[in-house]
Amino acid sequence: MRRKQLYAMILAGALATGGVPVTAMAADAASETAGEETGDFGSSEDTDNSAAEEQPTEAPAEPTEAPTEPEQPTEAPAEEPAEEPTEAPAEQPAEETTETETVAEENTATGIAIINKDAAGNDVPDYQPSLQAAIDKVEAATSDSEATVIEVSDQLELSSTVTIENKKVCIRAAGDVSIGRADDSFKGDMFQVSGENASLQFEVKDGGKLTVSGAFTDTSITAEGSIVKVTDGSFGLFSNVILTGNNSSAKGAAIDCTNGQIALAGGTITGNTGANGAVYSDSDILVQGTVIVKDNKIADVQANVYLDKEAKFMITNELTGSEISFTHANAADGWQVLGAADKVESSVFESAVKQFGYDTDEYTLNAADTTTKTVTLKKKADTPDPDPEPTKDFLSYKSGTLKWTSHTAVSVELSNTKDCKWYYTYVDSGTSEAKIKKMYDAKHTTTSVKANKGFTVTATNVPEKNNKWLVVFATSTDGTTEMKYFKLDEDSFNKKRPPKEASFLTYKSGTLKWTNHTTVSLDFSTTQDCKWYYFFVDADTSVETIQNMYDSSRATNAVKANTAFTVKAENVPEADSWLVVCAKPTTGKAKMSIFKLNTPSFKTKRPPASNNNTRKARTYSVSELASKSKITGLKDPLKFTPGTFYEFSVTGAGQNDEPPYVSGDERWIPMYWSMKENPTETSDKNTTFRIGSPKGIKDAKTYNIYVFFKKQIYNGSEWQDTDVIESVKTQFSSQELTDADLTITPTGDGDGTGGGSGSGSATDAELTATEAATEKANGSSSKSAVSTMDESPIGTMATLAVLSLLAAGYILIRKRKKDI
């Protein structure tokens, strides 16, 4: 039971800290967002940019060596609940009945239910009109009371903070459920936990999924609160629960814990931006199971967990397949950041340590001390800047050219004495020059300029907050890289910033809706004569890419000033997509608004496909998989110079079949590739279809490669995975190289960094020249001719060991308050 699992974690953590006073928190751990998410962005040409960032100075001044400490935001007062809990009807005097008569009480299903138990131990739902109403009905907690399970089976939209004060609550999702903000006006904490006996847990039932998102429909809005704020209480997170999407000024965008306790027994925390990152805690965080905390930020800088005061991570049991990254407020040589409960074996602790990383370059984790089960920080020695090292030999700033072009854009003129490619980015104010140099990414240098021509950088989306610097990187054709950076945080420059322009285009909140399976509609109003059009992009497409897709020739739908109009967007793709609406006024710059159609709550509202097609289902047998699948990019011999990587594409049989689909249609979706015919290790399964060699391959050889596909079947409304996985064998060859070829230093997209333009969670394969094309063909037991560094998990995660069932309650660590 989850109750005993969390109890075991907190008890183990309490014992490991040397007998910190604890109070029992026995808790029965059996254990709503609008689909629209919009942000206005300008395209790269002839558009205005409404997503803001920060400001530059008149000349490129030297930055300080150390970034300034982020200001601690003031805590926003809790908002009032969205709706008052309904009063329970007064009990009526019961009429006289015989012993065999019963009085039935009507309980209408609402998707929110307090779960009670009958005499036989069966669940008895007590439905409530709202989540807050259900919590209000829970009795106040004592040190030994159990948590009340509130089961949620519908998508929830919160219009005010849900408060858990001196109560023990477990919110359990039955099926795939999302909880989000009802509208963009609600910016506070989504959940608040307070009181020494208070606790909140998020978990799922029977393989469900719970997504708690703080995202706004307008992506430029910043929240003032966290997804979960904990004061003096505790918060527990379990598998298949995701905390995401909160862009907030709070210390921890996902979890903000002060004088409380966080216990992570699973779950994922990703895609959040906070003043100190995703998770803030000033007390130990207990971890076990499979926990993912990554890809969260402070502004544009990686920032996941922020430990304050003497807080550290406490390993309470086995940690498997986890990825947790953090920083510490008191980072210093020898500062302890990881520890373990007494009963955790040294081998378990050592394995867990490998699943942690530090978010900045200044420190690394010392090897685990197996005798004391501790890990401390170690300050890295100063090292030379990585190649290519920025030099100052061909790029110059034209003094006095830095200026505002609009409220959200600046321009600056530069001159160059060599052919080069350049790009710009923003960094936090106060970032050291050495750290800025390390942010260089060759794959972004895509804009070319000839020698001695000079060029103008127009930097868009300047933030509203005054906490950014503009950096321009340029790389010459001979591989030399130089940078110029401009402080956008000085008052003298900000005083010249043009006022914010009122947008001529306004989206009417709450109007985005499905009209059928392939069509959505939404309402706008405009204050100017304009023409508009729309298009779809893949989910998670970058803003810069979307801006560059703007095409004024497609804006053919005319609308008059001061009128409302409806966009009816047809042919919505089956895959996760975003809708982009573009409008161009008669005079002025265009506006682009992005609507995320892939949010969990909005996807669930999509009507099923109406299919009047009576054709026979399209099926593809295993024997047809090879002939009807397509693998391109590996036909010609490849020149594997050091650090050169090649992308290849894979299309499965039926993958590109056009809708409408009929029930029973089949298709094969590529999952991963391997150099082994029957790969068993995760490290042998590569999810990035990109191959190369950091060291290069000298000899001309032929290699076998196996691409694995999963079979999907259409059930009449959506594609469903099956358990059928089959492979297709193909081959590729390497060219013979000279010794000179093997000494080439790669540039451009042969940087060997792996991950291409994606999320960076997977790395590229490493080739090593061996005599065998495959192990099986030669009866060899040696490693494959192609090995990989890709450690991303594939398929079903390994089953976790059953956690210790120690007692019938939880233990909550709390500090005794000193008498004054």
Coordinates of N, CA and C in Angstrom, one line a residue, residues 130-296:
S130 N -17.1 19.7 -5.8 CA -15.8 20.2 -6.2 C -14.7 19.6 -5.3
L131 N -13.5 19.8 -5.7 CA -12.4 19.2 -5.0 C -12.3 19.9 -3.6
Q132 N -12.5 21.2 -3.6 CA -12.4 21.9 -2.3 C -13.5 21.5 -1.4
A133 N -14.7 21.2 -1.9 CA -15.8 20.8 -1.1 C -15.5 19.4 -0.5
A134 N -14.9 18.6 -1.3 CA -14.5 17.2 -0.8 C -13.5 17.4 0.4
I135 N -12.5 18.2 0.2 CA -11.5 18.4 1.2 C -12.1 19.0 2.5
D136 N -13.0 20.0 2.3 CA -13.6 20.6 3.4 C -14.4 19.6 4.3
K137 N -14.9 18.6 3.6 CA -15.7 17.6 4.4 C -14.8 16.6 5.1
V138 N -13.5 16.6 4.9 CA -12.6 15.7 5.6 C -12.3 16.2 7.0
E139 N -12.3 15.3 8.0 CA -12.1 15.7 9.4 C -10.7 16.2 9.6
A140 N -10.5 17.1 10.6 CA -9.2 17.6 10.9 C -8.3 16.4 11.3
A141 N -7.1 16.5 11.0 CA -6.1 15.4 11.2 C -5.6 15.4 12.6
T142 N -5.3 14.3 13.2 CA -4.5 14.2 14.4 C -3.2 13.5 14.0
S143 N -2.3 13.3 15.0 CA -1.0 12.7 14.7 C -1.1 11.3 14.2
D144 N -2.2 10.5 14.6 CA -2.3 9.1 14.2 C -3.5 8.9 13.3
S145 N -4.1 9.9 12.7 CA -5.2 9.7 11.8 C -4.7 9.3 10.4
E146 N -5.6 8.7 9.6 CA -5.2 8.3 8.3 C -5.7 9.3 7.2
A147 N -5.0 9.2 6.1 CA -5.4 10.1 5.0 C -6.7 9.7 4.4
T148 N -7.5 10.7 4.0 CA -8.7 10.4 3.3 C -8.5 10.4 1.8
V149 N -8.9 9.4 1.1 CA -8.7 9.3 -0.3 C -9.9 10.0 -1.1
I150 N -9.5 10.9 -1.9 CA -10.4 11.6 -2.8 C -10.1 11.2 -4.2
E151 N -11.0 10.5 -4.8 CA -10.8 9.9 -6.2 C -11.3 10.9 -7.2
V152 N -10.5 11.2 -8.3 CA -10.9 12.1 -9.3 C -10.9 11.3 -10.6
S153 N -12.0 11.3 -11.4 CA -12.1 10.6 -12.6 C -12.4 11.5 -13.8
D154 N -12.6 12.8 -13.6 CA -12.8 13.8 -14.7 C -11.7 14.8 -14.6
Q155 N -11.5 15.5 -15.8 CA -10.5 16.6 -15.8 C -11.0 17.8 -15.0
L156 N -10.1 18.4 -14.2 CA -10.5 19.5 -13.3 C -9.8 20.8 -13.7
E157 N -10.5 21.8 -13.5 CA -10.0 23.2 -13.8 C -10.2 24.0 -12.6
L158 N -9.1 24.5 -12.0 CA -9.1 25.2 -10.7 C -9.1 26.7 -11.0
S159 N -10.1 27.4 -10.4 CA -10.1 28.8 -10.5 C -9.6 29.6 -9.3
S160 N -9.2 28.8 -8.2 CA -8.6 29.4 -7.0 C -7.9 28.3 -6.3
T161 N -7.1 28.7 -5.3 CA -6.2 27.7 -4.6 C -7.0 26.7 -3.8
V162 N -6.6 25.4 -3.9 CA -7.2 24.3 -3.1 C -6.3 24.2 -1.9
T163 N -7.0 24.4 -0.7 CA -6.3 24.4 0.6 C -6.5 23.1 1.3
I164 N -5.4 22.6 1.9 CA -5.4 21.5 2.8 C -4.8 21.9 4.1
E165 N -5.6 22.3 5.0 CA -5.1 22.8 6.3 C -5.4 21.9 7.4
N166 N -4.4 21.3 8.1 CA -4.5 20.4 9.2 C -5.4 19.2 8.8
K167 N -5.3 18.8 7.5 CA -6.0 17.6 7.1 C -5.1 16.7 6.3
K168 N -5.4 15.4 6.2 CA -4.6 14.5 5.5 C -5.4 14.0 4.3
V169 N -4.9 14.3 3.1 CA -5.6 14.0 1.9 C -4.8 13.3 0.8
C170 N -5.3 12.3 0.2 CA -4.7 11.6 -0.9 C -5.6 11.8 -2.2
I171 N -5.1 12.6 -3.2 CA -5.8 12.8 -4.4 C -5.4 11.7 -5.4
R172 N -6.3 10.8 -5.7 CA -6.0 9.6 -6.6 C -6.8 9.7 -7.9
A173 N -6.0 9.6 -9.0 CA -6.6 9.7 -10.3 C -7.1 8.3 -10.8
A174 N -8.3 8.2 -11.2 CA -8.8 7.0 -11.7 C -8.9 7.1 -13.3
G175 N -7.9 6.6 -14.0 CA -7.8 6.8 -15.4 C -6.8 7.9 -15.7
D176 N -6.8 8.4 -16.9 CA -6.0 9.5 -17.3 C -6.7 10.8 -17.0
V177 N -6.1 11.6 -16.0 CA -6.8 12.8 -15.5 C -5.8 13.9 -15.5
S178 N -6.3 15.1 -15.8 CA -5.4 16.3 -15.7 C -6.1 17.3 -14.8
I179 N -5.3 18.1 -14.1 CA -5.7 19.2 -13.2 C -4.9 20.4 -13.6
G180 N -5.6 21.5 -14.0 CA -5.0 22.7 -14.4 C -5.7 23.9 -14.0
R181 N -5.3 25.1 -14.5 CA -5.9 26.4 -14.2 C -7.1 26.6 -15.1
A182 N -8.2 27.1 -14.6 CA -9.4 27.3 -15.3 C -9.2 28.5 -16.3
D183 N -8.5 29.5 -16.0 CA -8.3 30.6 -16.9 C -7.0 31.4 -16.5
D184 N -6.6 32.3 -17.3 CA -5.3 33.0 -17.1 C -5.4 34.0 -15.9
S185 N -6.5 34.2 -15.3 CA -6.6 35.2 -14.2 C -6.2 34.5 -12.9
F186 N -6.1 33.2 -12.8 CA -5.7 32.5 -11.6 C -4.2 32.2 -11.7
K187 N -3.5 33.0 -10.8 CA -2.0 33.0 -10.9 C -1.4 32.5 -9.6
G188 N -2.2 32.1 -8.6 CA -1.7 31.8 -7.3 C -1.3 30.3 -7.2
D189 N -1.0 29.9 -5.9 CA -0.7 28.4 -5.7 C -1.9 27.6 -6.1
M190 N -1.7 26.5 -6.7 CA -2.8 25.6 -7.1 C -3.2 24.8 -5.9
F191 N -2.2 24.3 -5.1 CA -2.5 23.6 -3.8 C -1.7 24.2 -2.7
Q192 N -2.3 24.3 -1.6 CA -1.5 24.8 -0.4 C -1.7 23.8 0.7
V193 N -0.6 23.3 1.3 CA -0.6 22.4 2.5 C 0.0 23.0 3.7
S194 N -0.8 23.1 4.8 CA -0.3 23.8 5.9 C -0.8 23.1 7.2
G195 N 0.0 23.2 8.3 CA -0.3 22.6 9.5 C 0.6 21.3 9.7
E196 N 1.1 21.1 11.0 CA 2.0 20.1 11.2 C 1.5 18.7 11.0
N197 N 0.2 18.5 11.0 CA -0.4 17.2 10.8 C -1.0 17.1 9.3
A198 N -0.8 18.2 8.6 CA -1.4 18.2 7.2 C -0.5 17.4 6.2
S199 N -1.1 16.7 5.3 CA -0.4 16.0 4.2 C -1.2 16.0 3.0
L200 N -0.5 16.0 1.8 CA -1.2 15.8 0.5 C -0.3 14.8 -0.3
Q201 N -1.0 13.9 -1.0 CA -0.4 13.0 -1.9 C -1.1 13.0 -3.2
F202 N -0.3 12.8 -4.3 CA -0.8 12.6 -5.6 C -0.4 11.2 -6.0
E203 N -1.4 10.4 -6.5 CA -1.1 9.1 -7.0 C -2.2 8.7 -8.0
V204 N -2.0 7.5 -8.6 CA -3.0 7.0 -9.6 C -3.5 5.6 -9.2
K205 N -4.6 5.3 -9.9 CA -5.2 4.0 -9.6 C -5.2 3.1 -10.9
D206 N -4.8 1.9 -10.7 CA -4.9 0.9 -11.8 C -4.3 1.4 -13.1
G207 N -3.0 1.8 -13.1 CA -2.3 2.2 -14.3 C -2.7 3.5 -14.9
G208 N -3.4 4.3 -14.2 CA -3.8 5.6 -14.7 C -2.7 6.6 -14.8
K209 N -3.0 7.8 -15.1 CA -2.0 8.9 -15.2 C -2.6 10.2 -14.7
L210 N -1.8 10.9 -13.9 CA -2.3 12.2 -13.4 C -1.3 13.3 -13.8
T211 N -1.8 14.3 -14.5 CA -1.0 15.4 -15.0 C -1.5 16.7 -14.3
V212 N -0.7 17.3 -13.5 CA -1.0 18.6 -12.8 C -0.2 19.7 -13.5
S213 N -0.9 20.5 -14.2 CA -0.2 21.5 -15.0 C -0.6 22.9 -14.6
G214 N 0.4 23.8 -14.5 CA 0.2 25.2 -14.1 C 0.2 26.1 -15.3
A215 N 0.1 25.5 -16.6 CA 0.2 26.3 -17.8 C -0.9 27.3 -18.0
F216 N -0.6 28.4 -18.6 CA -1.6 29.4 -19.0 C -1.9 29.3 -20.5
T217 N -3.1 29.7 -20.9 CA -3.4 29.7 -22.4 C -2.5 30.8 -23.0
D218 N -2.2 31.9 -22.3 CA -1.3 32.9 -22.8 C 0.1 32.6 -22.2
T219 N 1.0 32.1 -23.1 CA 2.3 31.7 -22.5 C 3.2 32.8 -22.0
S220 N 2.8 34.0 -22.2 CA 3.6 35.1 -21.7 C 3.3 35.5 -20.3
I221 N 2.3 34.9 -19.7 CA 1.9 35.2 -18.3 C 2.7 34.4 -17.4
T222 N 3.1 35.0 -16.3 CA 3.9 34.4 -15.2 C 3.0 34.2 -14.0
A223 N 3.0 33.0 -13.4 CA 2.2 32.8 -12.2 C 3.0 33.4 -11.0
E224 N 2.2 33.5 -9.9 CA 2.8 34.0 -8.7 C 3.0 32.9 -7.6
G225 N 2.4 31.8 -7.9 CA 2.4 30.7 -6.9 C 3.0 29.4 -7.6
S226 N 3.0 28.3 -6.7 CA 3.5 27.0 -7.1 C 2.4 26.1 -7.5
I227 N 2.7 24.9 -8.0 CA 1.7 23.9 -8.2 C 1.3 23.4 -6.8
V228 N 2.3 23.1 -6.0 CA 2.1 22.7 -4.6 C 3.0 23.5 -3.6
K229 N 2.4 24.2 -2.7 CA 3.1 24.9 -1.7 C 2.9 24.2 -0.3
V230 N 4.0 23.9 0.3 CA 3.9 23.1 1.6 C 4.5 24.0 2.7
T231 N 3.8 24.2 3.8 CA 4.2 24.8 5.0 C 3.9 24.0 6.2
D232 N 4.9 23.5 6.9 CA 4.7 22.7 8.1 C 4.1 21.4 7.9
G233 N 3.7 21.0 6.6 CA 3.1 19.7 6.4 C 4.0 18.8 5.5
S234 N 3.4 17.9 4.8 CA 4.2 17.0 3.9 C 3.5 16.9 2.6
F235 N 4.3 16.5 1.6 CA 3.8 16.2 0.2 C 4.4 15.0 -0.3
G236 N 3.6 14.0 -0.9 CA 4.2 12.8 -1.4 C 3.8 12.7 -2.9
L237 N 4.7 12.2 -3.7 CA 4.5 12.1 -5.2 C 4.8 10.6 -5.5
F238 N 3.9 10.0 -6.4 CA 4.1 8.6 -6.7 C 4.1 8.5 -8.3
S239 N 4.3 7.2 -8.7 CA 4.5 6.9 -10.1 C 3.3 7.4 -11.0
N240 N 3.7 7.7 -12.2 CA 2.6 8.1 -13.2 C 1.9 9.4 -12.9
V241 N 2.6 10.2 -12.0 CA 2.1 11.6 -11.7 C 3.1 12.6 -12.3
I242 N 2.6 13.6 -13.0 CA 3.5 14.6 -13.7 C 3.1 16.0 -13.2
L243 N 4.1 16.7 -12.7 CA 3.9 18.1 -12.4 C 4.6 19.0 -13.4
T244 N 3.9 19.8 -14.1 CA 4.5 20.4 -15.3 C 3.9 21.8 -15.6
G245 N 4.5 22.5 -16.5 CA 3.9 23.7 -17.2 C 3.8 25.0 -16.4
N246 N 4.3 25.0 -15.1 CA 4.1 26.2 -14.3 C 5.3 27.2 -14.5
N247 N 5.1 28.3 -15.1 CA 6.1 29.4 -15.3 C 5.7 30.4 -14.2
S248 N 6.6 30.5 -13.1 CA 6.2 31.2 -11.9 C 7.3 32.0 -11.3
S249 N 7.0 33.0 -10.6 CA 7.9 33.8 -9.8 C 8.2 33.2 -8.4
A250 N 7.5 32.1 -8.1 CA 7.7 31.4 -6.8 C 9.1 30.8 -6.7
K251 N 9.5 30.5 -5.5 CA 10.8 29.9 -5.3 C 10.9 28.5 -6.0
G252 N 9.9 27.7 -5.9 CA 9.8 26.4 -6.5 C 8.5 26.4 -7.4
A253 N 8.6 26.4 -8.7 CA 7.5 26.4 -9.6 C 6.6 25.2 -9.4
A254 N 7.1 24.0 -9.2 CA 6.3 22.8 -9.0 C 6.0 22.6 -7.6
I255 N 7.1 22.6 -6.7 CA 6.9 22.4 -5.3 C 7.7 23.4 -4.5
D256 N 7.1 24.1 -3.6 CA 7.7 25.1 -2.8 C 7.5 24.7 -1.3
C257 N 8.5 24.2 -0.7 CA 8.4 23.6 0.6 C 9.3 24.3 1.7
T258 N 8.6 24.9 2.7 CA 9.3 25.6 3.8 C 8.9 24.9 5.1
N259 N 9.8 24.4 5.9 CA 9.5 23.8 7.1 C 8.6 22.6 7.0
G260 N 8.6 22.0 5.8 CA 7.8 20.8 5.6 C 8.6 19.6 5.2
Q261 N 8.0 18.7 4.5 CA 8.7 17.5 4.1 C 8.2 17.1 2.7
I262 N 9.1 16.7 1.8 CA 8.8 16.2 0.5 C 9.3 14.8 0.4
A263 N 8.5 13.9 -0.1 CA 8.8 12.5 -0.3 C 8.5 12.1 -1.7
L264 N 9.5 11.7 -2.5 CA 9.3 11.4 -3.9 C 9.5 9.9 -4.0
A265 N 8.4 9.2 -4.2 CA 8.5 7.7 -4.4 C 8.2 7.4 -5.9
G266 N 8.3 8.3 -6.7 CA 8.1 8.1 -8.2 C 7.6 9.5 -8.7
G267 N 7.2 9.5 -10.0 CA 6.7 10.7 -10.6 C 7.7 11.4 -11.4
T268 N 7.2 12.4 -12.2 CA 8.0 13.3 -13.0 C 7.7 14.7 -12.8
I269 N 8.8 15.5 -12.7 CA 8.7 17.0 -12.6 C 9.5 17.6 -13.7
T270 N 8.8 18.2 -14.7 CA 9.5 18.7 -15.8 C 8.7 19.9 -16.4
G271 N 9.4 20.7 -17.2 CA 8.8 21.8 -17.9 C 8.3 22.9 -17.1
N272 N 8.9 23.2 -15.9 CA 8.5 24.3 -15.0 C 9.7 25.3 -15.0
T273 N 9.3 26.6 -14.7 CA 10.3 27.6 -14.6 C 9.9 28.4 -13.3
G274 N 10.9 28.5 -12.4 CA 10.7 29.2 -11.2 C 11.9 30.1 -10.8
A275 N 11.7 30.9 -9.7 CA 12.8 31.8 -9.3 C 14.0 31.0 -8.9
N276 N 13.8 29.8 -8.3 CA 14.9 28.9 -8.0 C 14.9 27.6 -8.7
G277 N 14.0 27.5 -9.7 CA 13.8 26.2 -10.4 C 12.4 25.6 -10.1
A278 N 12.4 24.2 -10.3 CA 11.1 23.5 -10.1 C 10.8 23.2 -8.7
V279 N 11.8 22.8 -7.9 CA 11.5 22.3 -6.5 C 12.4 23.1 -5.6
Y280 N 11.8 23.7 -4.6 CA 12.5 24.4 -3.5 C 12.2 23.7 -2.2
S281 N 13.3 23.4 -1.4 CA 13.1 22.8 -0.1 C 14.2 23.2 0.8
D282 N 13.8 23.5 2.1 CA 14.8 23.8 3.1 C 14.9 22.7 4.1
S283 N 14.4 21.5 3.8 CA 14.6 20.3 4.6 C 14.8 19.2 3.7
D284 N 15.3 18.0 4.2 CA 15.7 16.9 3.4 C 14.5 16.4 2.5
I285 N 14.9 16.0 1.3 CA 13.9 15.4 0.4 C 14.2 13.9 0.3
L286 N 13.2 13.1 0.6 CA 13.3 11.7 0.6 C 13.0 11.1 -0.8
V287 N 13.8 10.2 -1.3 CA 13.6 9.6 -2.6 C 13.8 8.1 -2.7
Q288 N 13.1 7.5 -3.5 CA 13.2 6.1 -3.9 C 12.3 5.8 -5.1
G289 N 12.5 4.7 -5.7 CA 11.7 4.3 -6.9 C 12.3 4.9 -8.1
T290 N 11.4 5.3 -9.0 CA 11.8 6.0 -10.3 C 11.3 7.4 -10.3
V291 N 12.2 8.3 -10.1 CA 11.9 9.8 -10.0 C 12.6 10.5 -11.1
I292 N 11.9 11.3 -11.9 CA 12.5 12.2 -12.9 C 12.3 13.6 -12.6
V293 N 13.4 14.4 -12.4 CA 13.3 15.8 -12.2 C 14.3 16.4 -13.1
K294 N 13.8 16.9 -14.3 CA 14.8 17.4 -15.3 C 14.0 18.4 -16.2
D295 N 14.8 19.1 -17.0 CA 14.3 20.1 -18.0 C 13.4 21.1 -17.4
N296 N 13.8 21.6 -16.2 CA 13.1 22.7 -15.6 C 14.1 23.9 -15.6

